[in-house]
Structure formats: structure tokens, C-alpha cells
Short mmCIF file of N, CA, C and O and ligand atoms in Angstrom, two decimals:
data_model
loop_
_atom_site.label_atom_id
_atom_site.label_comp_id
_atom_site.label_asym_id
_atom_site.label_seq_id
_atom_site.Cartn_x
_atom_site.Cartn_y
_atom_site.Cartn_z
N UNK A 1 165.05 73.37 171.03
CA UNK A 1 164.23 72.35 170.35
C UNK A 1 164.89 71.95 169.03
O UNK A 1 165.15 70.78 168.79
N UNK A 2 165.18 72.95 168.20
CA UNK A 2 165.79 72.62 166.91
C UNK A 2 167.22 72.11 167.12
O UNK A 2 167.73 71.34 166.32
N UNK A 3 167.85 72.58 168.20
CA UNK A 3 169.20 72.08 168.47
C UNK A 3 169.13 70.58 168.79
O UNK A 3 169.93 69.80 168.32
N UNK A 4 168.11 70.21 169.57
CA UNK A 4 167.95 68.80 169.93
C UNK A 4 167.72 67.99 168.66
O UNK A 4 168.32 66.94 168.45
N UNK A 5 166.91 68.53 167.78
CA UNK A 5 166.62 67.85 166.52
C UNK A 5 167.91 67.68 165.71
O UNK A 5 168.20 66.60 165.20
N UNK A 6 168.68 68.76 165.62
CA UNK A 6 169.92 68.70 164.85
C UNK A 6 170.87 67.66 165.43
O UNK A 6 171.48 66.89 164.71
N UNK A 7 170.96 67.63 166.76
CA UNK A 7 171.85 66.67 167.42
C UNK A 7 171.37 65.25 167.15
O UNK A 7 172.15 64.36 166.83
N UNK A 8 170.06 65.07 167.21
CA UNK A 8 169.49 63.74 166.96
C UNK A 8 169.78 63.32 165.52
O UNK A 8 170.21 62.19 165.28
N UNK A 9 169.58 64.25 164.59
CA UNK A 9 169.82 63.93 163.19
C UNK A 9 171.29 63.61 162.98
O UNK A 9 171.64 62.72 162.24
N UNK A 10 172.13 64.38 163.65
CA UNK A 10 173.56 64.17 163.52
C UNK A 10 173.92 62.78 164.00
O UNK A 10 174.64 62.04 163.35
N UNK A 11 173.38 62.42 165.16
CA UNK A 11 173.66 61.10 165.73
C UNK A 11 173.17 60.00 164.79
O UNK A 11 173.85 59.01 164.56
N UNK A 12 171.99 60.22 164.25
CA UNK A 12 171.41 59.23 163.35
C UNK A 12 172.26 59.07 162.10
O UNK A 12 172.57 57.96 161.67
N UNK A 13 172.68 60.22 161.53
CA UNK A 13 173.51 60.18 160.33
C UNK A 13 174.82 59.46 160.63
O UNK A 13 175.32 58.69 159.82
N UNK A 14 175.36 59.71 161.80
CA UNK A 14 176.61 59.08 162.20
C UNK A 14 176.46 57.57 162.26
O UNK A 14 177.31 56.81 161.79
N UNK A 15 175.33 57.16 162.81
CA UNK A 15 175.03 55.74 162.94
C UNK A 15 174.93 55.08 161.57
O UNK A 15 175.47 54.01 161.34
N UNK A 16 174.24 55.77 160.67
CA UNK A 16 174.04 55.24 159.33
C UNK A 16 175.37 55.04 158.61
O UNK A 16 175.59 54.01 158.00
N UNK A 17 176.23 56.06 158.71
CA UNK A 17 177.50 55.93 158.01
C UNK A 17 178.37 54.87 158.68
O UNK A 17 179.13 54.18 158.02
N UNK A 18 178.23 54.73 160.00
CA UNK A 18 179.02 53.72 160.70
C UNK A 18 178.66 52.33 160.20
O UNK A 18 179.51 51.47 160.00
N UNK A 19 177.37 52.10 159.96
CA UNK A 19 176.92 50.80 159.50
C UNK A 19 177.25 50.59 158.03
O UNK A 19 177.65 49.53 157.62
N UNK A 20 177.03 51.65 157.23
CA UNK A 20 177.13 51.51 155.80
C UNK A 20 178.52 51.80 155.25
O UNK A 20 178.79 51.52 154.11
N UNK A 21 179.36 52.38 156.06
CA UNK A 21 180.66 52.83 155.57
C UNK A 21 181.56 51.68 155.16
O UNK A 21 181.64 50.68 155.86
N UNK A 22 182.22 51.82 154.05
CA UNK A 22 183.16 50.80 153.62
C UNK A 22 184.50 50.97 154.32
O UNK A 22 184.60 51.70 155.30
N UNK A 23 185.50 50.31 153.80
CA UNK A 23 186.81 50.41 154.44
C UNK A 23 187.59 51.62 153.95
O UNK A 23 188.58 52.02 154.53
N UNK A 24 187.11 52.20 152.86
CA UNK A 24 187.81 53.33 152.26
C UNK A 24 187.57 54.64 153.01
O UNK A 24 186.63 54.76 153.77
N UNK A 25 188.39 55.60 152.70
CA UNK A 25 188.12 56.97 153.13
C UNK A 25 188.58 57.28 154.53
O UNK A 25 188.36 56.48 155.44
N UNK A 26 189.19 58.41 154.71
CA UNK A 26 189.59 58.82 156.05
C UNK A 26 188.72 59.94 156.53
O UNK A 26 189.09 61.10 156.47
N UNK A 27 187.53 59.63 157.00
CA UNK A 27 186.67 60.65 157.57
C UNK A 27 185.76 61.31 156.57
O UNK A 27 185.04 62.23 156.91
N UNK A 28 185.76 60.85 155.33
CA UNK A 28 184.87 61.43 154.33
C UNK A 28 183.42 61.32 154.72
O UNK A 28 182.67 62.28 154.62
N UNK A 29 183.01 60.19 155.21
CA UNK A 29 181.62 59.99 155.59
C UNK A 29 181.25 60.86 156.78
O UNK A 29 180.16 61.41 156.83
N UNK A 30 182.17 61.02 157.72
CA UNK A 30 181.89 61.87 158.87
C UNK A 30 181.67 63.30 158.43
O UNK A 30 180.78 63.98 158.92
N UNK A 31 182.51 63.73 157.48
CA UNK A 31 182.38 65.09 156.98
C UNK A 31 181.00 65.27 156.36
O UNK A 31 180.36 66.30 156.52
N UNK A 32 180.53 64.22 155.65
CA UNK A 32 179.21 64.34 155.04
C UNK A 32 178.12 64.36 156.10
O UNK A 32 177.15 65.10 155.97
N UNK A 33 178.28 63.58 157.13
CA UNK A 33 177.29 63.58 158.21
C UNK A 33 177.20 64.98 158.83
O UNK A 33 176.12 65.45 159.15
N UNK A 34 178.34 65.62 158.96
CA UNK A 34 178.35 66.99 159.49
C UNK A 34 177.62 67.94 158.56
O UNK A 34 176.87 68.81 159.00
N UNK A 35 177.84 67.77 157.26
CA UNK A 35 177.19 68.63 156.28
C UNK A 35 175.67 68.44 156.33
O UNK A 35 174.91 69.40 156.27
N UNK A 36 175.24 67.18 156.45
CA UNK A 36 173.80 66.90 156.53
C UNK A 36 173.22 67.58 157.76
O UNK A 36 172.17 68.23 157.70
N UNK A 37 173.91 67.45 158.88
CA UNK A 37 173.43 68.05 160.12
C UNK A 37 173.36 69.56 160.00
O UNK A 37 172.39 70.18 160.43
N UNK A 38 174.39 70.15 159.40
CA UNK A 38 174.40 71.60 159.28
C UNK A 38 173.30 72.08 158.33
O UNK A 38 172.62 73.07 158.59
N UNK A 39 173.11 71.32 157.24
CA UNK A 39 172.05 71.69 156.29
C UNK A 39 170.67 71.61 156.95
O UNK A 39 169.84 72.48 156.76
N UNK A 40 170.47 70.58 157.75
CA UNK A 40 169.19 70.45 158.45
C UNK A 40 168.96 71.60 159.42
O UNK A 40 167.86 72.12 159.54
N UNK A 41 170.05 71.98 160.08
CA UNK A 41 169.97 73.09 161.04
C UNK A 41 169.66 74.40 160.31
O UNK A 41 168.77 75.15 160.72
N UNK A 42 170.36 74.65 159.22
CA UNK A 42 170.13 75.86 158.43
C UNK A 42 168.68 75.89 157.95
O UNK A 42 167.98 76.89 158.08
N UNK A 43 168.23 74.77 157.39
CA UNK A 43 166.86 74.70 156.85
C UNK A 43 165.84 75.03 157.94
O UNK A 43 164.95 75.84 157.76
N UNK A 44 166.00 74.39 159.11
CA UNK A 44 165.04 74.57 160.20
C UNK A 44 165.09 75.99 160.77
O UNK A 44 164.06 76.60 161.04
N UNK A 45 166.30 76.50 160.91
CA UNK A 45 166.44 77.80 161.58
C UNK A 45 166.26 78.99 160.66
O UNK A 45 165.88 80.07 161.09
N UNK A 46 166.58 78.84 159.36
CA UNK A 46 166.55 80.01 158.49
C UNK A 46 165.52 79.96 157.38
O UNK A 46 165.14 80.98 156.86
N UNK A 47 165.13 78.79 156.93
CA UNK A 47 164.32 78.72 155.71
C UNK A 47 162.84 78.45 155.96
O UNK A 47 161.99 78.99 155.25
N UNK A 48 162.58 77.64 157.00
CA UNK A 48 161.21 77.19 157.25
C UNK A 48 160.27 78.37 157.54
O UNK A 48 159.09 78.33 157.16
N UNK A 49 160.80 79.43 158.16
CA UNK A 49 159.99 80.61 158.47
C UNK A 49 159.19 81.06 157.26
O UNK A 49 158.01 81.38 157.38
N UNK A 50 159.84 81.12 156.13
CA UNK A 50 159.15 81.59 154.92
C UNK A 50 158.70 80.42 154.03
O UNK A 50 157.59 80.42 153.53
N UNK A 51 159.58 79.45 153.84
CA UNK A 51 159.27 78.41 152.86
C UNK A 51 158.36 77.31 153.42
O UNK A 51 157.78 76.56 152.65
N UNK A 52 158.24 77.25 154.76
CA UNK A 52 157.40 76.21 155.36
C UNK A 52 158.14 74.90 155.42
O UNK A 52 159.06 74.65 154.63
N UNK A 53 157.73 74.07 156.37
CA UNK A 53 158.38 72.80 156.61
C UNK A 53 158.45 71.93 155.36
O UNK A 53 159.45 71.28 155.08
N UNK A 54 157.37 71.93 154.59
CA UNK A 54 157.34 71.06 153.41
C UNK A 54 157.65 71.84 152.14
O UNK A 54 157.43 71.35 151.04
N UNK A 55 158.17 73.09 152.29
CA UNK A 55 158.63 73.85 151.13
C UNK A 55 157.53 74.37 150.23
O UNK A 55 157.77 74.72 149.08
N UNK A 56 156.32 74.47 150.75
CA UNK A 56 155.20 74.91 149.92
C UNK A 56 155.07 76.44 149.91
O UNK A 56 154.15 76.98 149.31
N UNK A 57 155.98 77.10 150.60
CA UNK A 57 155.92 78.56 150.65
C UNK A 57 154.90 79.06 151.66
O UNK A 57 154.41 80.18 151.55
N UNK A 58 154.56 78.21 152.63
CA UNK A 58 153.51 78.55 153.58
C UNK A 58 154.01 78.67 155.01
O UNK A 58 153.30 78.39 155.96
N UNK A 59 155.28 79.08 155.17
CA UNK A 59 155.80 79.29 156.51
C UNK A 59 155.11 80.49 157.16
O UNK A 59 154.52 81.31 156.45
N UNK A 60 155.19 80.60 158.50
CA UNK A 60 154.51 81.69 159.21
C UNK A 60 154.96 83.08 158.73
O UNK A 60 154.18 84.02 158.78
N UNK A 61 156.21 83.20 158.27
CA UNK A 61 156.71 84.50 157.84
C UNK A 61 156.25 84.87 156.44
O UNK A 61 156.37 86.02 156.02
N UNK A 62 155.73 83.92 155.70
CA UNK A 62 155.40 84.17 154.29
C UNK A 62 154.20 85.10 154.12
O UNK A 62 154.13 85.85 153.16
N UNK A 63 153.28 85.07 155.08
CA UNK A 63 152.05 85.85 154.97
C UNK A 63 152.34 87.33 154.79
O UNK A 63 151.63 88.03 154.08
N UNK A 64 153.40 87.81 155.44
CA UNK A 64 153.72 89.24 155.40
C UNK A 64 154.50 89.64 154.15
O UNK A 64 154.73 90.83 153.94
N UNK A 65 154.88 88.68 153.33
CA UNK A 65 155.72 89.01 152.17
C UNK A 65 154.88 89.45 150.97
O UNK A 65 153.83 88.86 150.69
N UNK A 66 155.36 90.47 150.28
CA UNK A 66 154.67 90.95 149.08
C UNK A 66 154.75 89.90 147.97
O UNK A 66 153.77 89.62 147.29
N UNK A 67 155.94 89.32 147.81
CA UNK A 67 156.12 88.23 146.84
C UNK A 67 156.25 86.95 147.64
O UNK A 67 157.13 86.82 148.49
N UNK A 68 155.39 86.00 147.41
CA UNK A 68 155.42 84.75 148.18
C UNK A 68 156.42 83.77 147.56
O UNK A 68 156.55 83.72 146.32
N UNK A 69 157.07 83.00 148.42
CA UNK A 69 157.94 81.95 147.86
C UNK A 69 157.08 80.93 147.11
O UNK A 69 155.99 80.60 147.55
N UNK A 70 157.59 80.46 146.00
CA UNK A 70 156.87 79.44 145.24
C UNK A 70 156.90 78.11 146.01
O UNK A 70 157.68 77.94 146.93
N UNK A 71 156.07 77.17 145.58
CA UNK A 71 156.12 75.85 146.18
C UNK A 71 157.24 75.03 145.55
O UNK A 71 157.30 74.89 144.33
N UNK A 72 158.11 74.49 146.38
CA UNK A 72 159.19 73.66 145.86
C UNK A 72 158.66 72.33 145.34
O UNK A 72 159.38 71.57 144.71
N UNK A 73 157.39 72.04 145.63
CA UNK A 73 156.85 70.77 145.16
C UNK A 73 156.35 70.86 143.71
O UNK A 73 155.88 69.87 143.15
N UNK A 74 156.46 72.05 143.11
CA UNK A 74 156.02 72.21 141.73
C UNK A 74 157.02 71.56 140.77
O UNK A 74 158.15 72.02 140.64
N UNK A 75 156.62 70.49 140.08
CA UNK A 75 157.57 69.77 139.21
C UNK A 75 158.08 70.64 138.06
O UNK A 75 159.20 70.45 137.60
N UNK A 76 157.27 71.58 137.60
CA UNK A 76 157.72 72.47 136.51
C UNK A 76 158.86 73.36 136.99
O UNK A 76 159.83 73.58 136.26
N UNK A 77 158.73 73.86 138.20
CA UNK A 77 159.82 74.68 138.74
C UNK A 77 161.07 73.83 138.93
O UNK A 77 162.16 74.23 138.53
N UNK A 78 160.87 72.63 139.50
CA UNK A 78 162.01 71.74 139.73
C UNK A 78 162.77 71.49 138.43
O UNK A 78 164.00 71.48 138.40
N UNK A 79 162.01 71.30 137.37
CA UNK A 79 162.64 71.00 136.08
C UNK A 79 163.32 72.24 135.48
O UNK A 79 164.24 72.12 134.67
N UNK A 80 162.85 73.41 135.90
CA UNK A 80 163.36 74.64 135.26
C UNK A 80 164.64 75.18 135.88
O UNK A 80 165.27 76.06 135.32
N UNK A 81 164.99 74.69 137.05
CA UNK A 81 166.21 75.20 137.70
C UNK A 81 167.26 74.10 137.84
O UNK A 81 166.93 72.95 138.13
N UNK A 82 168.52 74.48 137.65
CA UNK A 82 169.57 73.49 137.93
C UNK A 82 170.11 73.75 139.35
O UNK A 82 169.80 74.76 139.98
N UNK A 83 170.91 72.80 139.80
CA UNK A 83 171.40 72.87 141.18
C UNK A 83 172.22 74.12 141.43
O UNK A 83 172.15 74.73 142.50
N UNK A 84 173.02 74.52 140.42
CA UNK A 84 173.88 75.69 140.58
C UNK A 84 173.05 76.94 140.83
O UNK A 84 173.41 77.80 141.63
N UNK A 85 171.93 77.01 140.15
CA UNK A 85 171.05 78.18 140.31
C UNK A 85 170.48 78.20 141.74
O UNK A 85 170.45 79.24 142.39
N UNK A 86 170.04 77.06 142.23
CA UNK A 86 169.50 77.01 143.60
C UNK A 86 170.57 77.45 144.59
O UNK A 86 170.30 78.23 145.50
N UNK A 87 171.79 76.97 144.37
CA UNK A 87 172.87 77.34 145.30
C UNK A 87 173.16 78.84 145.24
O UNK A 87 173.40 79.45 146.27
N UNK A 88 173.13 79.42 144.04
CA UNK A 88 173.45 80.85 144.01
C UNK A 88 172.34 81.69 144.62
O UNK A 88 172.61 82.73 145.20
N UNK A 89 171.09 81.23 144.52
CA UNK A 89 170.01 81.96 145.20
C UNK A 89 170.24 81.90 146.72
O UNK A 89 170.10 82.91 147.42
N UNK A 90 170.62 80.73 147.20
CA UNK A 90 170.80 80.58 148.65
C UNK A 90 171.95 81.47 149.14
O UNK A 90 171.80 82.19 150.13
N UNK A 91 173.07 81.42 148.45
CA UNK A 91 174.24 82.17 148.92
C UNK A 91 174.06 83.68 148.68
O UNK A 91 174.29 84.50 149.57
N UNK A 92 173.64 84.04 147.47
CA UNK A 92 173.61 85.46 147.10
C UNK A 92 172.29 86.16 147.40
O UNK A 92 172.20 87.37 147.34
N UNK A 93 171.25 85.39 147.69
CA UNK A 93 169.94 85.99 147.93
C UNK A 93 169.18 86.21 146.64
O UNK A 93 169.76 86.12 145.55
N UNK A 94 167.88 86.49 146.76
CA UNK A 94 167.02 86.66 145.58
C UNK A 94 167.51 87.74 144.64
O UNK A 94 167.54 87.55 143.42
N UNK A 95 167.90 88.89 145.21
CA UNK A 95 168.28 90.03 144.38
C UNK A 95 169.46 89.70 143.46
O UNK A 95 169.57 90.25 142.36
N UNK A 96 170.30 88.79 143.89
CA UNK A 96 171.50 88.47 143.10
C UNK A 96 171.17 87.75 141.79
O UNK A 96 171.99 87.70 140.88
N UNK A 97 169.98 87.17 141.71
CA UNK A 97 169.60 86.46 140.47
C UNK A 97 168.32 87.04 139.86
O UNK A 97 167.66 86.39 139.07
N UNK A 98 167.96 88.25 140.29
CA UNK A 98 166.79 88.90 139.73
C UNK A 98 165.47 88.50 140.36
O UNK A 98 164.40 88.81 139.84
N UNK A 99 165.53 87.80 141.49
CA UNK A 99 164.30 87.48 142.22
C UNK A 99 164.10 88.51 143.33
O UNK A 99 164.94 89.40 143.53
N UNK A 100 163.01 88.35 144.07
CA UNK A 100 162.70 89.32 145.12
C UNK A 100 163.73 89.31 146.23
O UNK A 100 164.23 88.26 146.63
N UNK A 101 164.01 90.53 146.74
CA UNK A 101 165.05 90.67 147.76
C UNK A 101 164.64 90.10 149.11
O UNK A 101 165.46 89.97 150.01
N UNK A 102 163.35 89.76 149.25
CA UNK A 102 162.90 89.16 150.52
C UNK A 102 163.61 87.82 150.74
O UNK A 102 163.76 87.38 151.88
N UNK A 103 164.01 87.18 149.65
CA UNK A 103 164.81 85.96 149.76
C UNK A 103 166.22 86.39 150.17
O UNK A 103 166.97 86.95 149.38
N UNK A 104 166.53 86.13 151.47
CA UNK A 104 167.76 86.64 152.06
C UNK A 104 169.00 85.92 151.56
O UNK A 104 168.93 84.75 151.17
N UNK A 105 170.13 86.62 151.58
CA UNK A 105 171.41 86.01 151.24
C UNK A 105 171.95 85.25 152.46
O UNK A 105 171.61 85.55 153.59
N UNK A 106 172.76 84.24 152.18
CA UNK A 106 173.41 83.48 153.25
C UNK A 106 174.91 83.40 152.94
O UNK A 106 175.43 82.32 152.61
N UNK A 107 175.58 84.55 153.07
CA UNK A 107 176.99 84.61 152.64
C UNK A 107 177.90 83.68 153.43
O UNK A 107 178.95 83.28 152.93
N UNK A 108 177.47 83.32 154.63
CA UNK A 108 178.31 82.41 155.43
C UNK A 108 178.39 81.02 154.83
O UNK A 108 179.26 80.22 155.19
N UNK A 109 177.45 80.70 153.91
CA UNK A 109 177.47 79.36 153.30
C UNK A 109 178.34 79.30 152.04
O UNK A 109 178.54 78.23 151.47
N UNK A 110 178.86 80.45 151.62
CA UNK A 110 179.69 80.48 150.43
C UNK A 110 180.91 79.57 150.61
O UNK A 110 181.60 79.63 151.64
N UNK A 111 181.13 78.69 149.65
CA UNK A 111 182.26 77.78 149.71
C UNK A 111 181.97 76.52 150.51
O UNK A 111 182.76 75.58 150.49
N UNK A 112 180.84 76.51 151.23
CA UNK A 112 180.49 75.29 151.97
C UNK A 112 179.68 74.38 151.04
O UNK A 112 178.46 74.22 151.19
N UNK A 113 180.36 73.82 150.08
CA UNK A 113 179.69 73.07 149.03
C UNK A 113 178.91 71.87 149.54
O UNK A 113 177.82 71.57 149.06
N UNK A 114 179.48 71.17 150.52
CA UNK A 114 178.80 69.98 151.04
C UNK A 114 177.46 70.36 151.66
O UNK A 114 176.45 69.67 151.46
N UNK A 115 177.45 71.48 152.38
CA UNK A 115 176.20 71.92 153.03
C UNK A 115 175.21 72.38 151.96
O UNK A 115 174.02 72.04 152.00
N UNK A 116 175.70 73.13 150.98
CA UNK A 116 174.82 73.60 149.90
C UNK A 116 174.24 72.42 149.12
O UNK A 116 173.06 72.42 148.77
N UNK A 117 175.08 71.41 148.87
CA UNK A 117 174.58 70.22 148.16
C UNK A 117 173.45 69.56 148.94
O UNK A 117 172.47 69.10 148.36
N UNK A 118 173.60 69.49 150.25
CA UNK A 118 172.55 68.87 151.08
C UNK A 118 171.27 69.70 151.06
O UNK A 118 170.17 69.15 151.06
N UNK A 119 171.42 71.03 151.05
CA UNK A 119 170.22 71.88 150.97
C UNK A 119 169.51 71.66 149.64
O UNK A 119 168.28 71.57 149.58
N UNK A 120 170.30 71.54 148.57
CA UNK A 120 169.71 71.27 147.26
C UNK A 120 168.99 69.92 147.29
O UNK A 120 167.85 69.79 146.84
N UNK A 121 169.64 68.91 147.86
CA UNK A 121 169.02 67.58 147.96
C UNK A 121 167.69 67.67 148.70
O UNK A 121 166.69 67.07 148.29
N UNK A 122 167.68 68.42 149.77
CA UNK A 122 166.46 68.61 150.57
C UNK A 122 165.36 69.23 149.72
O UNK A 122 164.23 68.75 149.71
N UNK A 123 165.73 70.30 149.02
CA UNK A 123 164.75 71.02 148.19
C UNK A 123 164.24 70.11 147.07
O UNK A 123 163.06 70.06 146.77
N UNK A 124 165.15 69.32 146.49
CA UNK A 124 164.73 68.39 145.43
C UNK A 124 163.76 67.33 145.98
O UNK A 124 162.82 66.94 145.29
N UNK A 125 164.00 66.88 147.19
CA UNK A 125 163.11 65.84 147.78
C UNK A 125 161.72 66.38 148.05
O UNK A 125 160.76 65.61 148.12
N UNK A 126 161.62 67.71 148.21
CA UNK A 126 160.32 68.30 148.50
C UNK A 126 159.39 68.26 147.28
O UNK A 126 158.24 68.62 147.36
N UNK A 127 159.93 67.80 146.16
CA UNK A 127 159.10 67.75 144.96
C UNK A 127 158.16 66.56 144.98
O UNK A 127 157.25 66.46 144.18
N UNK A 128 158.39 65.62 145.89
CA UNK A 128 157.52 64.43 145.88
C UNK A 128 156.27 64.62 146.72
O UNK A 128 156.27 65.40 147.64
C1 HEC B 1 162.29 86.11 154.69
C2 HEC B 1 161.71 84.99 153.98
C3 HEC B 1 162.63 83.95 153.35
C4 HEC B 1 163.61 83.20 153.97
C5 HEC B 1 164.02 83.26 155.43
C6 HEC B 1 164.17 82.33 152.96
N1 HEC B 1 163.55 82.55 151.76
FE1 HEC B 1 163.96 81.59 150.02
N2 HEC B 1 162.64 82.80 149.05
C7 HEC B 1 161.82 83.74 149.66
C8 HEC B 1 161.00 84.39 148.63
C9 HEC B 1 159.96 85.47 148.88
C10 HEC B 1 161.38 83.80 147.40
C11 HEC B 1 160.79 84.09 146.02
C12 HEC B 1 161.44 85.26 145.38
C13 HEC B 1 160.82 85.54 144.01
O1 HEC B 1 160.13 84.66 143.46
O2 HEC B 1 161.06 86.63 143.48
C14 HEC B 1 162.42 82.82 147.71
C15 HEC B 1 163.06 82.05 146.75
C16 HEC B 1 163.90 81.01 147.03
C17 HEC B 1 164.47 80.12 146.04
C18 HEC B 1 164.32 80.26 144.54
C19 HEC B 1 163.03 79.76 144.03
C20 HEC B 1 162.84 80.19 142.60
O3 HEC B 1 161.81 80.80 142.33
O4 HEC B 1 163.70 79.92 141.77
C21 HEC B 1 165.19 79.19 146.70
C22 HEC B 1 165.96 78.02 146.10
C23 HEC B 1 165.10 79.50 148.11
N3 HEC B 1 164.31 80.62 148.28
C24 HEC B 1 165.70 78.78 149.12
C25 HEC B 1 165.79 79.22 150.44
C26 HEC B 1 166.59 78.57 151.46
C27 HEC B 1 167.38 77.29 151.25
C28 HEC B 1 166.47 79.33 152.58
C29 HEC B 1 167.18 79.11 153.90
C30 HEC B 1 168.62 79.16 153.84
C31 HEC B 1 165.57 80.43 152.28
N4 HEC B 1 165.18 80.32 150.97
C32 HEC B 1 165.17 81.40 153.19
C33 HEC B 1 161.75 84.03 151.00
C34 HEC B 1 162.60 83.53 151.96
#
């Protein structure tokens, strides 16, 4: 199911860049489309369980956690963290920045800046 979604999103992103893409760049837009697709896949498969689809911290897995994930829609929280901090929480896990260890590390995303940027963009959009 989520694979179908990811494929659909990938196709859609590809279409968008095909229409909007300028004459410049050798595959830069495609690379970004891939990053968007991978970020969507990561979000759906790894994050929604705890953070919930809309990032309110109400995913099915959150009920069992001693420390609940905060709501990403909180404007005060959004203002209090910079993008680098969000990325290090994602890669290193909660314990790496003094948060609860229930927030798992994602070491496979280390160095995948395009994917991390898309995850940050996603989290920032959840503030609306
Ligand atoms: C097993 C449940 C769980 C999963 C899966 C999970 N998180 Fe978390 N996350 C948490 C908890 C709990 C916290 C809050 C920790 C705290 O406040 O001490 C947290 C905190 C965070 C924070 C920091 C918020 C703050 O207070 O600064 C970010 C950003 C975040 N998660 C993003 C993600 C992303 C992106 C994913 C998927 C790659 C993910 N999380 C997967 C449980 C989870």
C-alpha cells in the first residue's frame, strides 16, 4: 500500500519537474524527485507510527510511549528549532540530543542531505 503511494508520488513528482524544469541542469531535478519520494516513504514507513500522519504525536505507536512526541503543529516549537537540529534528531535519534531514546536513530540517512531536507520540509509544513 505505502509502496504504491510512494510510486504514485514519485511519478507525480517526475511529472511536475518535467513540466516545470528549465533547460539547465543534468538530472538535478530528477535527483530531487527521488529525494522527495524517499522522504515520503521514510515518513510513511518509519515516522507515522509514533508521530501520526499529521505530526500531532498521535500515531498508533505513541500510546505506549512514556514520553509522547510533541505536536509538530506547535508554532512555538517550530520557532525554537532550526533545520540542523531536526536533522540531527532524525539521524542520531533522541538520545543524541538529550531527548527521549524512544525517538529512534536513522543512521542510514546520514549524508543523505536531499532526503533529510525533504523530511524537514515535511515537518515544517505540518505547522499549518
Ligand atoms: C518509536 C516512536 C517514534 C518513531 C518511530 C519516530 N519518532 Fe520522532 N520522536 C519520538 C518521541 C517520543 C519524541 C520526543 C522525545 C522527547 O521529547 O524527549 C520524538 C521526537 C522527534 C523530533 C524532535 C522534536 C523535538 O522535541 O524537538 C523530531 C524532529 C522527530 N521525532 C522526527 C521523527 C522522524 C522524521 C521520524 C521518522 C524518520 C521519527 N521521528 C520516528 C518517537 C518516535
